[in-house]
């Protein structure tokens, strides 16, 4: 892998790229928009906005991805999926295993979102999802979207046996689900009978941003300059059900917590927590 710094964007968590726009989100659902063709050390945001119902949901935006379906056929952007990862919410309800689905709209340089669906894993307390001892540090799970095959992949750290388990589901239709009056949207619950397949791979040490491109799941992990949980990138072949490669960013003299990864065509964009933006060549 070769790494080249190409710009500086705002600090934050994961994000997603679509049609020349790079969307970066922080841990409270605030989004900043850039043009990928204008990415440089003096990158100027196109716009800023906040995800719908962010004050209520407190979306951590740990993993963010565009789908392929649109809420309305004339929408410019496909549906946007953002992992809640709500272990930081000031609530007794941590909403484990939940991802939010948004309709994203643009009027010139003004962007707005509408929460249109919640998708949750219905078996997060089951040993199929979490370790048998029930003491996983991060039982909330990460999500990525396979746009080509309309699949949703959910994966979770299983501390007891030091593995990460990956599940695949059919991506729910945005208009499906039961009405949830608390958030005024449809909520889809994915249960064990909805699983298409699952498999285990090497342990991810504190999952960060992720994306799926050409059948490979790119998953970031780790913290800033942490020897026990070093910043790293894992490449998981979801069809072959195996890890292809792991890269440690310290081998490239990069030590800051990794957060953002996505592709525009075959160009891979990566950013750390401080907003240093890079292009990765594999």
Short mmCIF file of C-alpha atoms in Angstrom, two decimals:
data_model
loop_
_atom_site.label_atom_id
_atom_site.label_comp_id
_atom_site.label_asym_id
_atom_site.label_seq_id
_atom_site.Cartn_x
_atom_site.Cartn_y
_atom_site.Cartn_z
CA UNK A 1 0.00 0.00 0.00
CA UNK A 2 1.14 3.54 -0.81
CA UNK A 3 -0.15 6.57 1.09
CA UNK A 4 -0.14 10.15 -0.15
CA UNK A 5 -1.50 13.12 1.78
CA UNK A 6 -3.77 15.21 -0.43
CA UNK A 7 -5.61 17.57 1.88
CA UNK A 8 -6.99 18.69 5.20
CA UNK A 9 -10.63 18.38 6.22
CA UNK A 10 -12.45 18.87 9.50
CA UNK A 11 -11.87 16.57 12.46
CA UNK A 12 -14.40 13.81 12.91
CA UNK A 13 -15.57 10.26 12.44
CA UNK A 14 -16.44 8.38 9.25
CA UNK A 15 -18.15 9.71 6.14
CA UNK A 16 -19.02 8.80 2.58
CA UNK A 17 -18.40 9.96 -1.00
CA UNK A 18 -20.92 10.32 -3.80
CA UNK A 19 -20.87 12.11 -7.16
CA UNK A 20 -17.84 14.26 -6.35
CA UNK A 21 -19.00 15.20 -2.83
CA UNK A 22 -17.14 14.06 0.27
CA UNK A 23 -19.27 14.05 3.43
CA UNK A 24 -17.48 14.03 6.81
CA UNK A 25 -19.43 13.54 10.06
CA UNK A 26 -18.54 14.07 13.70
CA UNK A 27 -19.70 12.10 16.74
CA UNK A 28 -22.86 14.19 17.13
CA UNK A 29 -24.19 13.98 13.59
CA UNK A 30 -22.76 17.23 12.23
CA UNK A 31 -21.76 16.96 8.58
CA UNK A 32 -19.27 18.91 6.51
CA UNK A 33 -19.25 18.70 2.70
CA UNK A 34 -16.24 18.98 0.38
CA UNK A 35 -15.63 18.52 -3.33
CA UNK A 36 -13.21 15.65 -3.88
CA UNK A 37 -11.71 17.35 -6.95
CA UNK A 38 -10.86 20.36 -4.79
CA UNK A 39 -9.25 18.40 -1.94
CA UNK A 40 -6.05 20.16 -0.92
CA UNK A 41 -4.36 21.61 2.15
CA UNK A 42 -6.60 24.67 1.87
CA UNK A 43 -9.84 22.75 1.24
CA UNK A 44 -12.88 24.95 1.84
CA UNK A 45 -16.16 23.26 2.83
CA UNK A 46 -19.03 23.49 0.38
CA UNK A 47 -21.59 23.32 3.18
CA UNK A 48 -22.33 22.17 6.71
CA UNK A 49 -25.47 20.57 8.14
CA UNK A 50 -26.72 18.36 10.96
CA UNK A 51 -28.37 14.97 10.54
CA UNK A 52 -32.10 14.92 11.21
CA UNK A 53 -33.05 14.13 14.84
CA UNK A 54 -29.38 14.17 15.86
CA UNK A 55 -30.20 15.66 19.27
CA UNK A 56 -32.52 12.74 19.98
CA UNK A 57 -30.43 9.89 18.52
CA UNK A 58 -26.88 11.16 19.18
CA UNK A 59 -25.48 9.38 16.09
CA UNK A 60 -21.79 8.59 16.52
CA UNK A 61 -21.34 8.19 12.74
CA UNK A 62 -18.85 5.42 13.34
CA UNK A 63 -19.56 3.97 9.90
CA UNK A 64 -21.34 5.86 7.12
CA UNK A 65 -22.21 4.68 3.60
CA UNK A 66 -24.43 5.46 0.65
CA UNK A 67 -26.75 2.76 -0.64
CA UNK A 68 -27.93 2.38 -4.22
CA UNK A 69 -31.70 2.89 -3.81
CA UNK A 70 -33.26 6.33 -3.59
CA UNK A 71 -36.16 7.44 -1.41
CA UNK A 72 -37.70 9.02 -4.49
CA UNK A 73 -36.63 8.10 -8.02
CA UNK A 74 -35.83 11.75 -8.79
CA UNK A 75 -33.56 12.26 -5.76
CA UNK A 76 -29.99 13.32 -6.54
CA UNK A 77 -28.49 11.15 -3.80
CA UNK A 78 -29.18 7.55 -2.82
CA UNK A 79 -30.09 6.72 0.76
CA UNK A 80 -27.44 7.47 3.38
CA UNK A 81 -26.76 4.92 6.15
CA UNK A 82 -25.10 6.01 9.38
CA UNK A 83 -24.26 3.71 12.27
CA UNK A 84 -25.64 4.92 15.58
CA UNK A 85 -22.97 3.16 17.72
CA UNK A 86 -24.73 4.78 20.63
CA UNK A 87 -22.55 3.82 23.59
CA UNK A 88 -22.04 7.52 24.31
CA UNK A 89 -25.71 8.54 24.50
CA UNK A 90 -26.86 9.94 27.84
CA UNK A 91 -29.67 7.43 28.07
CA UNK A 92 -30.40 4.06 29.61
CA UNK A 93 -31.34 2.89 26.12
CA UNK A 94 -28.06 2.40 24.28
CA UNK A 95 -29.85 1.18 21.12
CA UNK A 96 -27.30 -1.51 20.37
CA UNK A 97 -26.95 -2.62 16.77
CA UNK A 98 -28.81 0.27 15.14
CA UNK A 99 -28.14 2.12 11.91
CA UNK A 100 -30.05 5.19 10.71
CA UNK A 101 -31.27 5.69 7.16
CA UNK A 102 -31.52 9.22 5.78
CA UNK A 103 -32.85 10.90 2.70
CA UNK A 104 -30.25 13.48 1.63
CA UNK A 105 -31.31 16.45 -0.50
CA UNK A 106 -29.46 19.43 -1.95
CA UNK A 107 -30.65 22.88 -3.00
CA UNK A 108 -27.58 24.48 -4.58
CA UNK A 109 -25.10 24.48 -1.66
CA UNK A 110 -27.65 23.75 1.05
CA UNK A 111 -27.91 20.14 2.21
CA UNK A 112 -30.69 18.71 4.37
CA UNK A 113 -31.46 15.23 5.66
CA UNK A 114 -34.63 13.47 6.76
CA UNK A 115 -34.54 10.36 8.93
CA UNK A 116 -36.65 7.83 7.02
CA UNK A 117 -35.91 4.49 8.69
CA UNK A 118 -34.13 2.72 11.53
CA UNK A 119 -32.56 -0.71 11.07
CA UNK A 120 -31.68 -2.72 14.16
CA UNK A 121 -30.17 -6.10 14.93
CA UNK A 122 -32.78 -8.00 16.90
CA UNK A 123 -30.45 -10.52 18.52
CA UNK A 124 -27.69 -8.38 20.08
CA UNK A 125 -28.07 -10.14 23.43
CA UNK A 126 -27.81 -13.57 21.81
CA UNK A 127 -24.54 -15.54 21.82
CA UNK A 128 -24.69 -15.55 18.04
CA UNK A 129 -23.95 -11.79 18.11
CA UNK A 130 -21.90 -11.24 21.24
CA UNK A 131 -19.47 -13.33 23.26
CA UNK A 132 -20.93 -16.09 25.40
CA UNK A 133 -19.73 -14.36 28.56
CA UNK A 134 -21.64 -11.21 27.58
CA UNK A 135 -18.76 -8.89 28.46
CA UNK A 136 -17.78 -7.53 25.05
CA UNK A 137 -16.30 -4.05 25.23
CA UNK A 138 -18.10 -2.91 22.06
CA UNK A 139 -21.27 -4.98 21.47
CA UNK A 140 -22.87 -2.25 19.35
CA UNK A 141 -21.60 -3.36 15.95
CA UNK A 142 -20.57 -1.71 12.70
CA UNK A 143 -22.39 -1.68 9.35
CA UNK A 144 -21.41 -1.40 5.70
CA UNK A 145 -23.52 -1.44 2.55
CA UNK A 146 -22.83 -3.60 -0.49
CA UNK A 147 -24.38 -1.35 -3.10
CA UNK A 148 -23.89 -3.72 -6.02
CA UNK A 149 -25.73 -6.60 -4.36
CA UNK A 150 -28.14 -4.64 -2.11
CA UNK A 151 -26.74 -6.27 1.02
CA UNK A 152 -26.15 -4.97 4.52
CA UNK A 153 -23.13 -6.32 6.39
CA UNK A 154 -23.07 -6.04 10.17
CA UNK A 155 -20.02 -7.00 12.18
CA UNK A 156 -19.16 -7.01 15.85
CA UNK A 157 -16.15 -7.56 18.13
CA UNK A 158 -16.32 -10.79 20.14
CA UNK A 159 -13.83 -10.36 22.97
CA UNK A 160 -13.96 -13.84 24.48
CA UNK A 161 -12.42 -15.66 21.52
CA UNK A 162 -10.81 -12.55 20.01
CA UNK A 163 -12.68 -12.77 16.73
CA UNK A 164 -14.89 -10.45 14.71
CA UNK A 165 -18.13 -11.89 13.35
CA UNK A 166 -19.64 -10.71 10.07
CA UNK A 167 -23.33 -11.11 9.15
CA UNK A 168 -25.00 -10.42 5.81
CA UNK A 169 -28.65 -9.43 5.29
CA UNK A 170 -30.82 -8.26 2.44
CA UNK A 171 -30.84 -4.47 2.55
CA UNK A 172 -34.38 -3.60 3.73
CA UNK A 173 -36.65 -1.62 1.46
CA UNK A 174 -36.76 1.93 2.83
CA UNK A 175 -40.55 1.90 3.06
CA UNK A 176 -40.69 -1.34 5.09
CA UNK A 177 -40.86 -1.81 8.84
CA UNK A 178 -43.13 -1.09 11.78
CA UNK A 179 -43.90 2.50 12.72
CA UNK A 180 -41.83 3.77 15.66
CA UNK A 181 -43.66 6.67 17.31
CA UNK A 182 -40.59 7.74 19.31
CA UNK A 183 -38.76 8.72 16.11
CA UNK A 184 -41.72 8.98 13.69
CA UNK A 185 -40.17 6.55 11.19
CA UNK A 186 -40.40 2.89 10.19
CA UNK A 187 -38.15 0.54 12.17
CA UNK A 188 -36.92 -2.73 10.65
CA UNK A 189 -35.70 -5.45 12.99
CA UNK A 190 -33.29 -8.00 11.51
CA UNK A 191 -33.62 -11.29 13.35
CA UNK A 192 -31.67 -14.53 13.15
CA UNK A 193 -33.96 -15.90 10.45
CA UNK A 194 -33.04 -12.89 8.27
CA UNK A 195 -29.33 -13.81 8.22
CA UNK A 196 -28.09 -14.80 4.77
CA UNK A 197 -24.70 -15.93 6.04
CA UNK A 198 -22.12 -15.26 8.73
CA UNK A 199 -18.45 -15.97 9.36
CA UNK A 200 -15.61 -15.11 11.75
CA UNK A 201 -12.29 -13.42 11.06
CA UNK A 202 -9.37 -12.00 13.00
CA UNK A 203 -10.19 -9.69 15.90
CA UNK A 204 -10.68 -5.99 15.20
CA UNK A 205 -9.34 -3.83 17.99
CA UNK A 206 -11.98 -1.10 18.41
CA UNK A 207 -13.73 -0.80 15.07
CA UNK A 208 -13.76 2.58 13.34
CA UNK A 209 -14.88 3.66 9.85
CA UNK A 210 -15.55 1.07 7.16
CA UNK A 211 -16.68 0.67 3.56
CA UNK A 212 -17.18 -2.09 1.00
CA UNK A 213 -15.71 -1.90 -2.51
CA UNK A 214 -15.54 -4.64 -5.18
CA UNK A 215 -16.32 -7.37 -2.66
CA UNK A 216 -13.71 -6.25 -0.13
CA UNK A 217 -14.68 -4.80 3.24
CA UNK A 218 -12.18 -2.12 4.33
CA UNK A 219 -12.32 -1.76 8.11
CA UNK A 220 -10.35 0.74 10.19
CA UNK A 221 -9.48 0.15 13.82
CA UNK A 222 -7.42 1.36 16.76
CA UNK A 223 -6.51 4.59 18.48
CA UNK A 224 -3.86 7.29 18.36
CA UNK A 225 -0.35 5.93 18.98
CA UNK A 226 -1.72 3.00 21.01
CA UNK A 227 0.55 -0.05 21.15
CA UNK A 228 -2.24 -2.31 22.41
CA UNK A 229 -4.80 -1.04 19.88
CA UNK A 230 -2.69 0.36 17.03
CA UNK A 231 -4.27 2.24 14.12
CA UNK A 232 -4.75 -0.26 11.32
CA UNK A 233 -6.72 -1.21 8.21
CA UNK A 234 -8.08 -4.71 7.54
CA UNK A 235 -9.19 -5.99 4.14
CA UNK A 236 -11.88 -8.66 4.44
CA UNK A 237 -12.97 -10.75 1.45
CA UNK A 238 -16.67 -11.17 2.25
CA UNK A 239 -17.28 -13.78 -0.45
CA UNK A 240 -14.21 -15.82 0.46
CA UNK A 241 -14.95 -15.28 4.17
CA UNK A 242 -11.34 -14.48 5.02
CA UNK A 243 -8.99 -11.65 5.84
CA UNK A 244 -6.83 -10.72 2.85
CA UNK A 245 -4.48 -8.24 4.45
CA UNK A 246 -3.86 -6.04 7.48
CA UNK A 247 -1.93 -2.78 7.28
CA UNK A 248 -0.56 -0.99 10.33
CA UNK A 249 -0.37 2.75 9.82
CA UNK A 250 2.67 3.01 12.07
CA UNK A 251 4.60 1.31 9.24
CA UNK A 252 3.89 4.49 7.26
CA UNK A 253 4.77 6.83 10.16
CA UNK A 254 1.08 7.57 10.79
CA UNK A 255 -0.10 7.23 14.39
CA UNK A 256 -3.42 9.15 14.62
CA UNK A 257 -6.74 7.37 15.20
CA UNK A 258 -8.16 6.23 11.83
CA UNK A 259 -11.76 7.21 11.11
CA UNK A 260 -12.83 7.72 7.47
CA UNK A 261 -12.50 5.48 4.42
CA UNK A 262 -14.40 5.36 1.12
CA UNK A 263 -13.91 5.04 -2.61
CA UNK A 264 -14.67 7.32 -5.55
CA UNK A 265 -14.46 5.02 -8.56
CA UNK A 266 -11.24 3.13 -7.74
CA UNK A 267 -9.65 5.97 -5.77
CA UNK A 268 -9.53 5.25 -2.04
CA UNK A 269 -9.80 8.22 0.34
CA UNK A 270 -8.73 7.90 3.97
CA UNK A 271 -8.78 10.43 6.81
CA UNK A 272 -7.72 10.28 10.44
CA UNK A 273 -9.45 11.82 13.44
CA UNK A 274 -7.54 15.10 13.01
CA UNK A 275 -8.73 15.54 9.42
CA UNK A 276 -5.55 14.64 7.57
CA UNK A 277 -6.81 13.39 4.20
CA UNK A 278 -4.90 10.79 2.20
CA UNK A 279 -5.20 8.72 -0.95
CA UNK A 280 -4.43 5.02 -0.55
CA UNK A 281 -3.11 2.95 -3.46
CA UNK A 282 -3.20 -0.83 -3.07
#
